[in-house]
Amino acid sequence: MNKELDVVVTQVKESVWPVTAYPRQDGDMAVGGIGLAKLAERFGTPLHVMDEEDVRRRCRAFTRAFPEADVAYAGKAFLCRVMAGWIASEGLSLDVCSAGELAVARTAGFPARKVLMHGNAKTPDDLRAALSYGVGRIVVDSFSEITRLAAMAAGGTTPRPRLMVRVTPGVDGHTHEAISTGTDDQKFGFSLASGAAAEAIQRVIAQRRLELVGLHCHIGSQITDLDAFDLSARRMIGLLAAVRDAHGITLPQLDLGGGFGVPYREGDPELDPQALADRLHRVLREACDENRLPVPKITIEPGRAIAARAGVTVYRVVSVKHAASGGLLVAVNGGMSDNPRPGLYGARYSVRLIGRKSLGGDRTATVVGRHCEAGDVLVKDAQFPADIRPGDLLAIPCTGAYHHSMASNYNLVPRPPVLAVREGRARLMIRRETEEDLLRRDAG
Ligand SMILES: *Cc1c(COP(=O)(O)O)cnc(C)c1O
């Protein structure tokens, strides 16, 4: 079974479509054994589809590459109770960064000890929720949070809250500024270079009611450069050695974060979990030998690398316009409310006409959304048949991470549902938002 999975994962490695996707003779695209056009008929559009098999295989690629480590899925990429169930059944831990994400984990029965709570500005409500559920680790991110947790733990929480200190190692992952989190002078963590990290570690150690279990860093997202992870791991081992020298304590754990890049379009680079594992294992052995430290228990936190490629979004074309310059504008019934990434990061996607055979030549077009912003563009320079028309269905791959989780109700457009597909069956994970949902909060 595993052998067979290996082969399939290798074959589709370069692909941006889910592992079970295949184009059908009639022009449709099947995912999880069901045609996307059929799903669009049954569940309406826009529609997010998640390939369960894809999510599970990505989980296994990490647990196989890092058999001794704790692999924690970063839930902010995409979280609902069904997803939490898949993650738990694959043996992964779970990162949450709010009481809301924790509520999903809790009501899905996700084991508390396998939950990590993150956030640069956790509110007292977030911290209370974390302590009352008894999460395995809280990753502290500010001095005031250390003080607040010590005060909350004074009530006699047993056992003591287990903390990691989030360190900013000063490593640039060469990614977009909005998702670069490892450099100095951004909002996350305690700077290694300024001495703030050492100060935070000292303060947690000084709090009898708190237990420091290790250090954490996360240098950013969509990183494909192994050197960046190599450098941050070396710096973090150096800090563990400094903690040992200053306090006589050998911290048992090191969390190296996530941010492993995935391709959004054919030909984009990706970070292979096994290549990452081989590099990190070597670096950790070397750096720990140099510092006469035992290799700590490692945690890694893939988010996008687990969820992104499992997702496909299906839209219906509403209008086709010829711009004054002669360009073709294909407008769909969704846009920046279900996919804010082009606007936020200049993210680029591919798109495909599905549900019918195309007749004739290729045309270059721009796929735009329905929202009242000129920047609501989903795909630039897309290729379509010349007869692209209203009513056609389009599928955009690689929308499983940071799409539904970042969705908004801009223009009071209801958020799309998320469907899980597997072996010819579809199951609703999150239902479509209704007008009633939208009006419910309007207190007027
Ligand atoms: C967002 C985040 C991740 C996951 O990032 P990806 O780019 O989705 O892999 C991991 N750890 C922390 C602390 C994060 O904030």
Coordinates of C-alpha atoms and ligand atoms in Angstrom, one line a residue:
M1 CA 0.0 0.0 0.0
N2 CA 2.7 2.5 1.1
K3 CA 4.8 1.5 -1.9
E4 CA 1.9 2.2 -4.3
L5 CA 1.3 5.6 -2.6
D6 CA 5.0 6.5 -3.0
V7 CA 4.7 6.0 -6.8
V8 CA 1.6 8.1 -7.1
V9 CA 3.0 10.9 -5.0
T10 CA 6.1 11.0 -7.2
Q11 CA 4.1 11.0 -10.4
V12 CA 2.0 14.0 -9.4
K13 CA 4.7 15.8 -7.6
E14 CA 4.9 18.7 -10.1
S15 CA 1.1 18.9 -10.3
V16 CA -1.0 21.6 -8.8
W17 CA -4.1 19.4 -8.8
P18 CA -5.1 17.0 -6.1
V19 CA -3.6 13.6 -6.3
T20 CA -6.8 11.9 -7.4
A21 CA -7.6 14.5 -10.1
Y22 CA -7.8 13.4 -13.7
P23 CA -9.2 15.0 -16.8
R24 CA -12.2 13.1 -18.3
Q25 CA -13.0 12.5 -21.9
D26 CA -16.1 14.7 -21.7
G27 CA -14.0 17.7 -20.7
D28 CA -14.8 17.5 -17.0
M29 CA -12.2 17.0 -14.2
A30 CA -12.7 14.3 -11.7
V31 CA -11.5 14.6 -8.1
G32 CA -12.0 11.9 -5.5
G33 CA -13.8 9.9 -8.2
I34 CA -16.5 12.5 -8.9
G35 CA -16.8 15.0 -11.7
L36 CA -16.5 18.6 -10.6
A37 CA -19.3 19.7 -13.0
K38 CA -21.6 17.1 -11.4
L39 CA -20.7 18.5 -7.9
A40 CA -21.4 22.0 -9.2
E41 CA -24.8 20.9 -10.3
R42 CA -25.6 19.3 -7.0
F43 CA -24.1 21.8 -4.6
G44 CA -24.1 25.0 -6.6
T45 CA -21.2 27.4 -7.1
P46 CA -18.8 28.8 -6.0
L47 CA -17.8 25.6 -4.4
H48 CA -14.6 24.5 -2.6
V49 CA -13.8 20.8 -3.0
M50 CA -11.2 19.0 -0.8
D51 CA -9.7 15.7 -1.8
E52 CA -9.4 13.7 1.4
E53 CA -6.9 11.3 -0.2
D54 CA -4.6 14.2 -1.0
V55 CA -4.7 15.6 2.6
R56 CA -3.9 12.2 4.0
R57 CA -1.0 11.5 1.6
R58 CA 0.5 14.9 2.4
C59 CA 0.3 14.1 6.1
R60 CA 2.0 10.7 5.5
A61 CA 4.7 12.3 3.5
F62 CA 5.7 14.3 6.5
T63 CA 5.2 11.6 9.2
R64 CA 7.3 9.2 7.0
A65 CA 10.1 11.8 6.4
F66 CA 10.1 12.8 10.1
P67 CA 9.3 9.6 12.0
E68 CA 10.8 10.7 15.3
A69 CA 9.4 14.2 15.2
D70 CA 6.0 15.7 16.1
V71 CA 4.3 16.9 13.0
A72 CA 1.7 19.6 13.8
Y73 CA -0.8 20.8 11.1
A74 CA -1.2 24.6 11.2
G75 CA -5.0 24.7 11.4
K76 CA -5.2 28.3 10.3
A77 CA -4.6 27.1 6.7
F78 CA -8.0 25.3 6.8
L79 CA -9.8 24.0 9.8
C80 CA -13.2 22.4 10.4
R81 CA -14.2 19.4 12.5
V82 CA -14.0 16.9 9.6
M83 CA -10.5 18.2 8.8
A84 CA -9.5 18.0 12.4
G85 CA -10.6 14.4 12.4
W86 CA -8.4 13.5 9.4
I87 CA -5.4 15.2 11.0
A88 CA -6.0 13.4 14.3
S89 CA -6.4 10.0 12.5
E90 CA -3.1 10.6 10.6
G91 CA -1.4 11.0 14.0
L92 CA -0.5 14.7 13.6
S93 CA -0.7 17.4 16.3
L94 CA -2.6 20.6 15.7
D95 CA -1.6 24.3 15.8
V96 CA -4.4 26.7 16.7
C97 CA -4.1 30.5 17.2
S98 CA -7.4 31.6 18.7
A99 CA -10.2 30.4 21.0
G100 CA -12.3 29.9 17.9
E101 CA -9.9 27.5 16.2
L102 CA -9.5 25.8 19.6
A103 CA -13.3 25.4 19.8
V104 CA -13.3 23.5 16.5
A105 CA -10.5 21.3 17.8
R106 CA -12.3 20.8 21.2
T107 CA -15.7 20.0 19.6
A108 CA -14.0 17.6 17.2
G109 CA -12.5 15.8 20.2
F110 CA -8.9 16.6 19.1
P111 CA -6.6 15.4 22.0
A112 CA -5.8 18.4 24.1
R113 CA -2.2 17.3 24.7
K114 CA -1.5 17.4 21.0
V115 CA -2.7 21.0 20.5
L116 CA -0.3 23.9 20.4
M117 CA -1.6 27.5 20.9
H118 CA 0.1 30.2 18.9
G119 CA -0.5 34.0 18.3
N120 CA 1.4 37.2 18.7
A121 CA -1.5 38.8 20.5
K122 CA -3.4 36.1 22.3
T123 CA -6.2 37.7 24.2
P124 CA -7.0 36.7 27.8
D125 CA -10.0 34.8 26.3
D126 CA -7.6 32.8 24.0
L127 CA -5.4 32.0 27.0
R128 CA -8.3 31.0 29.2
A129 CA -9.6 28.7 26.5
A130 CA -6.1 27.1 26.1
L131 CA -5.7 26.6 29.9
S132 CA -9.2 25.2 30.4
Y133 CA -8.9 22.7 27.6
G134 CA -5.4 21.9 28.8
V135 CA -3.5 22.2 25.5
G136 CA -0.1 20.5 25.3
R137 CA 1.9 23.7 24.6
I138 CA 1.4 27.4 24.5
V139 CA 3.9 29.3 22.4
V140 CA 4.5 32.6 24.2
D141 CA 5.1 35.7 22.1
S142 CA 5.3 38.7 24.4
F143 CA 6.5 39.7 27.9
S144 CA 2.9 40.6 28.9
E145 CA 1.7 37.2 27.9
I146 CA 4.3 35.5 30.2
T147 CA 3.0 37.7 33.1
R148 CA -0.6 37.0 32.2
L149 CA -0.1 33.3 32.0
A150 CA 1.8 33.2 35.4
A151 CA -1.1 35.1 37.0
M152 CA -3.7 32.7 35.4
A153 CA -1.8 29.7 36.5
A154 CA -1.7 31.0 40.1
G155 CA -5.2 29.6 40.4
G156 CA -3.4 26.2 40.6
T157 CA -3.8 24.7 37.2
T158 CA -2.4 21.2 37.4
P159 CA -0.2 20.3 35.7
R160 CA 1.7 23.5 35.1
P161 CA 1.1 25.1 31.7
R162 CA 3.8 24.0 29.3
L163 CA 5.4 26.8 27.3
M164 CA 7.6 27.4 24.3
V165 CA 9.2 30.7 23.7
R166 CA 8.8 32.0 20.1
V167 CA 12.1 33.2 18.8
T168 CA 12.8 35.4 15.8
P169 CA 16.1 34.0 14.5
G170 CA 16.8 36.8 12.0
V171 CA 16.5 34.6 9.0
D172 CA 14.9 35.8 5.7
G173 CA 13.1 33.1 3.9
H174 CA 13.0 35.2 0.7
T175 CA 9.3 35.2 0.5
H176 CA 6.6 37.9 0.3
E177 CA 7.0 40.6 3.0
A178 CA 3.4 40.0 4.3
I179 CA 4.3 36.3 5.1
S180 CA 7.9 36.8 6.2
T181 CA 8.0 36.2 9.9
G182 CA 11.6 35.2 10.8
T183 CA 13.3 38.6 10.4
D184 CA 13.9 41.2 13.0
D185 CA 11.4 44.1 13.2
Q186 CA 8.2 42.3 12.4
K187 CA 5.5 41.6 14.9
F188 CA 6.2 37.9 15.8
G189 CA 8.3 36.5 18.6
F190 CA 11.3 37.7 20.6
S191 CA 14.4 38.7 18.7
L192 CA 17.4 36.5 19.1
A193 CA 19.8 39.3 18.0
S194 CA 18.5 41.9 20.4
G195 CA 18.7 39.6 23.5
A196 CA 14.9 39.7 23.9
A197 CA 14.7 36.0 23.4
A198 CA 17.2 35.3 26.2
E199 CA 15.3 37.7 28.4
A200 CA 11.9 36.0 27.7
I201 CA 13.5 32.5 28.4
Q202 CA 14.9 33.8 31.7
R203 CA 11.5 35.2 32.7
V204 CA 9.6 32.0 32.0
I205 CA 12.2 29.9 33.9
A206 CA 11.8 32.3 36.8
Q207 CA 8.0 31.6 37.0
R208 CA 7.6 28.5 39.1
R209 CA 4.0 28.0 37.9
L210 CA 5.1 27.8 34.3
E211 CA 7.1 25.0 32.7
L212 CA 9.4 25.9 29.8
V213 CA 9.7 22.9 27.5
G214 CA 11.5 24.4 24.5
L215 CA 11.9 27.0 21.9
H216 CA 10.0 27.8 18.7
C217 CA 10.6 29.6 15.5
H218 CA 8.7 30.0 12.2
I219 CA 10.5 32.0 9.6
G220 CA 7.6 32.6 7.1
S221 CA 5.5 30.9 4.5
Q222 CA 5.9 29.6 1.0
I223 CA 9.6 29.1 1.4
T224 CA 11.4 26.7 -0.9
D225 CA 15.0 27.5 0.1
L226 CA 16.5 24.8 2.3
D227 CA 19.3 27.1 3.4
A228 CA 16.8 29.3 5.3
F229 CA 15.7 26.3 7.4
D230 CA 19.3 25.2 7.8
L231 CA 20.3 28.6 9.1
S232 CA 17.4 29.0 11.5
A233 CA 17.9 25.5 12.9
R234 CA 21.6 26.2 13.6
R235 CA 20.8 29.5 15.3
M236 CA 18.2 27.8 17.4
I237 CA 20.6 25.1 18.5
G238 CA 23.0 27.8 19.4
L239 CA 20.4 29.4 21.6
L240 CA 19.6 26.1 23.3
A241 CA 23.3 25.8 24.1
A242 CA 23.3 29.4 25.5
V243 CA 20.3 28.5 27.7
R244 CA 22.2 25.4 29.0
D245 CA 25.2 27.6 29.7
A246 CA 23.3 30.4 31.4
H247 CA 20.7 28.3 33.4
G248 CA 22.0 24.8 33.5
I249 CA 18.9 23.6 31.8
T250 CA 18.8 21.4 28.6
L251 CA 15.5 22.2 27.0
P252 CA 14.0 19.0 25.5
Q253 CA 12.1 20.4 22.6
L254 CA 12.7 22.5 19.5
D255 CA 9.9 23.6 17.1
L256 CA 11.1 24.7 13.7
G257 CA 7.8 25.9 12.4
G258 CA 6.3 25.5 8.9
G259 CA 6.2 27.6 5.8
F260 CA 7.1 24.8 3.3
G261 CA 6.4 26.1 -0.1
V262 CA 4.0 24.5 -2.6
P263 CA 3.6 25.1 -6.3
Y264 CA 0.5 27.1 -7.3
R265 CA 1.2 26.8 -11.0
E266 CA 2.9 24.1 -13.0
G267 CA 6.6 24.6 -12.8
D268 CA 6.6 26.6 -9.5
P269 CA 9.2 25.3 -7.1
E270 CA 8.2 23.2 -4.1
L271 CA 9.8 21.9 -1.0
D272 CA 10.0 18.2 -0.8
P273 CA 9.4 16.9 2.7
Q274 CA 12.1 14.2 2.4
A275 CA 14.7 16.6 1.2
L276 CA 13.8 18.9 4.1
A277 CA 14.1 16.0 6.5
D278 CA 17.4 14.9 5.2
R279 CA 18.9 18.4 5.5
L280 CA 17.4 19.1 8.9
H281 CA 18.5 15.8 10.4
R282 CA 22.1 16.4 9.2
V283 CA 22.1 20.0 10.4
L284 CA 20.7 19.2 13.8
R285 CA 23.2 16.4 14.4
E286 CA 26.1 18.6 13.4
A287 CA 25.0 21.6 15.4
C288 CA 24.2 19.5 18.5
D289 CA 27.6 17.7 18.3
E290 CA 29.4 21.1 18.1
N291 CA 27.5 22.3 21.1
R292 CA 27.6 19.0 23.0
L293 CA 23.8 18.9 23.2
P294 CA 21.5 15.9 22.8
V295 CA 19.4 16.4 19.6
P296 CA 16.1 17.8 20.9
K297 CA 12.7 16.5 20.1
I298 CA 11.7 18.3 17.0
T299 CA 8.3 19.7 16.0
I300 CA 7.5 20.9 12.5
E301 CA 4.3 22.7 11.5
P302 CA 3.2 22.3 7.9
G303 CA 0.0 24.1 7.0
R304 CA -0.2 24.9 3.3
A305 CA 1.9 21.9 2.4
I306 CA -0.8 19.6 3.9
A307 CA -4.0 21.4 2.7
A308 CA -3.2 23.6 -0.4
R309 CA -3.2 21.1 -3.2
A310 CA -6.2 19.1 -1.9
G311 CA -8.5 22.0 -2.7
V312 CA -10.1 23.1 -6.0
T313 CA -12.6 26.0 -6.3
V314 CA -15.3 25.8 -8.9
Y315 CA -16.9 29.0 -10.2
R316 CA -19.5 29.7 -12.8
V317 CA -18.9 32.4 -15.5
V318 CA -21.3 35.2 -15.2
S319 CA -20.2 37.6 -17.9
V320 CA -17.6 37.8 -20.7
K321 CA -16.4 41.3 -21.7
H322 CA -14.0 42.7 -24.2
A323 CA -11.9 45.4 -22.5
A324 CA -11.2 48.6 -24.5
S325 CA -7.6 47.4 -25.0
G326 CA -9.0 44.3 -26.7
G327 CA -8.3 42.0 -23.7
L328 CA -10.9 39.4 -22.6
L329 CA -12.4 39.7 -19.1
V330 CA -14.1 36.6 -17.8
A331 CA -16.1 37.4 -14.6
V332 CA -17.1 34.6 -12.2
N333 CA -19.6 34.4 -9.3
G334 CA -16.9 34.6 -6.6
G335 CA -13.6 36.4 -6.2
M336 CA -11.7 38.2 -3.4
S337 CA -14.3 37.2 -0.8
D338 CA -13.4 33.5 -1.2
N339 CA -9.8 34.1 -2.4
P340 CA -8.0 37.2 -1.1
R341 CA -4.5 35.9 -1.9
P342 CA -4.0 37.6 -5.3
G343 CA -4.9 41.0 -3.7
L344 CA -2.8 40.3 -0.5
Y345 CA 0.3 38.8 -2.0
G346 CA 0.0 39.0 -5.8
A347 CA -0.6 35.2 -5.8
R348 CA -0.8 33.6 -9.2
Y349 CA -3.0 30.7 -10.2
S350 CA -3.9 28.5 -13.1
V351 CA -7.5 27.9 -14.2
R352 CA -9.3 25.4 -16.4
L353 CA -12.6 25.2 -18.2
I354 CA -14.5 22.2 -17.0
G355 CA -17.8 20.5 -17.7
R356 CA -17.7 20.6 -21.5
K357 CA -15.5 19.9 -24.4
S358 CA -14.0 23.1 -25.8
L359 CA -14.4 23.8 -29.5
G360 CA -11.5 25.6 -31.0
G361 CA -8.7 27.9 -30.4
D362 CA -7.0 29.4 -27.4
R363 CA -7.7 32.9 -26.2
T364 CA -5.8 34.7 -23.4
A365 CA -8.2 36.1 -20.8
T366 CA -8.2 37.6 -17.3
V367 CA -10.5 35.9 -14.7
V368 CA -12.0 38.6 -12.5
G369 CA -14.3 38.3 -9.5
R370 CA -17.7 39.9 -8.7
H371 CA -16.6 42.3 -6.0
C372 CA -16.6 46.1 -6.1
E373 CA -12.9 46.5 -6.4
A374 CA -10.9 46.9 -9.6
G375 CA -8.2 44.7 -7.9
D376 CA -10.6 41.8 -7.6
V377 CA -8.6 39.7 -10.2
L378 CA -8.3 35.9 -9.7
V379 CA -6.2 34.8 -12.6
K380 CA -4.2 36.9 -15.1
D381 CA -3.2 35.5 -18.6
A382 CA -5.4 32.5 -18.5
Q383 CA -5.9 30.4 -21.6
F384 CA -9.5 29.6 -22.7
P385 CA -11.2 28.3 -25.8
A386 CA -12.4 31.2 -28.0
D387 CA -16.0 30.3 -27.2
I388 CA -15.8 30.8 -23.5
R389 CA -19.2 32.1 -22.4
P390 CA -21.6 32.8 -19.5
G391 CA -22.7 29.6 -17.8
D392 CA -19.3 27.8 -18.3
L393 CA -17.7 26.3 -15.2
L394 CA -14.1 27.1 -14.3
A395 CA -11.9 25.3 -11.8
I396 CA -9.0 26.9 -9.9
P397 CA -6.6 24.4 -8.3
C398 CA -4.5 24.7 -5.2
T399 CA -7.1 26.5 -3.1
G400 CA -7.2 24.2 -0.1
A401 CA -5.1 26.5 2.2
Y402 CA -5.7 30.1 3.2
H403 CA -8.8 30.4 1.0
H404 CA -11.9 29.4 3.0
S405 CA -10.1 30.3 6.2
M406 CA -9.4 33.8 4.9
A407 CA -12.8 34.3 3.3
S408 CA -14.9 37.3 4.0
N409 CA -18.5 38.5 3.4
Y410 CA -17.4 41.5 1.4
N411 CA -20.4 42.9 -0.6
L412 CA -22.5 40.6 1.7
V413 CA -21.7 37.6 -0.5
P414 CA -22.2 34.3 1.4
R415 CA -19.2 32.2 1.8
P416 CA -19.0 29.0 -0.3
P417 CA -19.4 25.5 1.1
V418 CA -16.5 23.1 1.5
L419 CA -17.1 19.5 0.2
A420 CA -14.9 16.5 1.0
V421 CA -14.6 14.0 -1.8
R422 CA -13.3 10.4 -1.6
E423 CA -13.8 7.3 -3.7
G424 CA -16.8 8.6 -5.5
R425 CA -18.6 10.1 -2.5
A426 CA -19.1 13.7 -1.5
R427 CA -19.6 14.9 2.1
L428 CA -20.4 18.4 3.2
M429 CA -17.7 19.7 5.6
I430 CA -18.9 23.3 5.8
R431 CA -22.3 24.2 4.4
R432 CA -22.9 27.2 2.2
E433 CA -23.6 30.4 4.0
T434 CA -27.2 31.7 3.5
E435 CA -28.8 35.1 3.4
E436 CA -30.3 34.3 6.8
D437 CA -26.8 33.7 8.2
L438 CA -25.8 37.1 6.9
L439 CA -28.8 38.9 8.4
R440 CA -28.6 37.1 11.7
R441 CA -25.9 39.4 13.1
D442 CA -27.6 42.6 11.9
A443 CA -29.0 43.9 15.2
G444 CA -31.0 46.8 13.6
Ligands
LIG1 C1 1.2 29.9 9.7 C2 2.1 29.1 10.5 C3 2.5 27.9 10.1 C4 2.2 27.2 8.8 O1 2.6 28.0 7.7 P1 2.5 27.3 6.3 O2 3.1 28.3 5.4 O3 1.0 27.1 6.0 O4 3.2 26.0 6.3 C5 3.3 27.1 11.0 N1 3.6 27.7 12.2 C6 3.2 28.9 12.6 C7 3.6 29.4 14.0 C8 2.4 29.7 11.8 O5 2.0 30.9 12.2

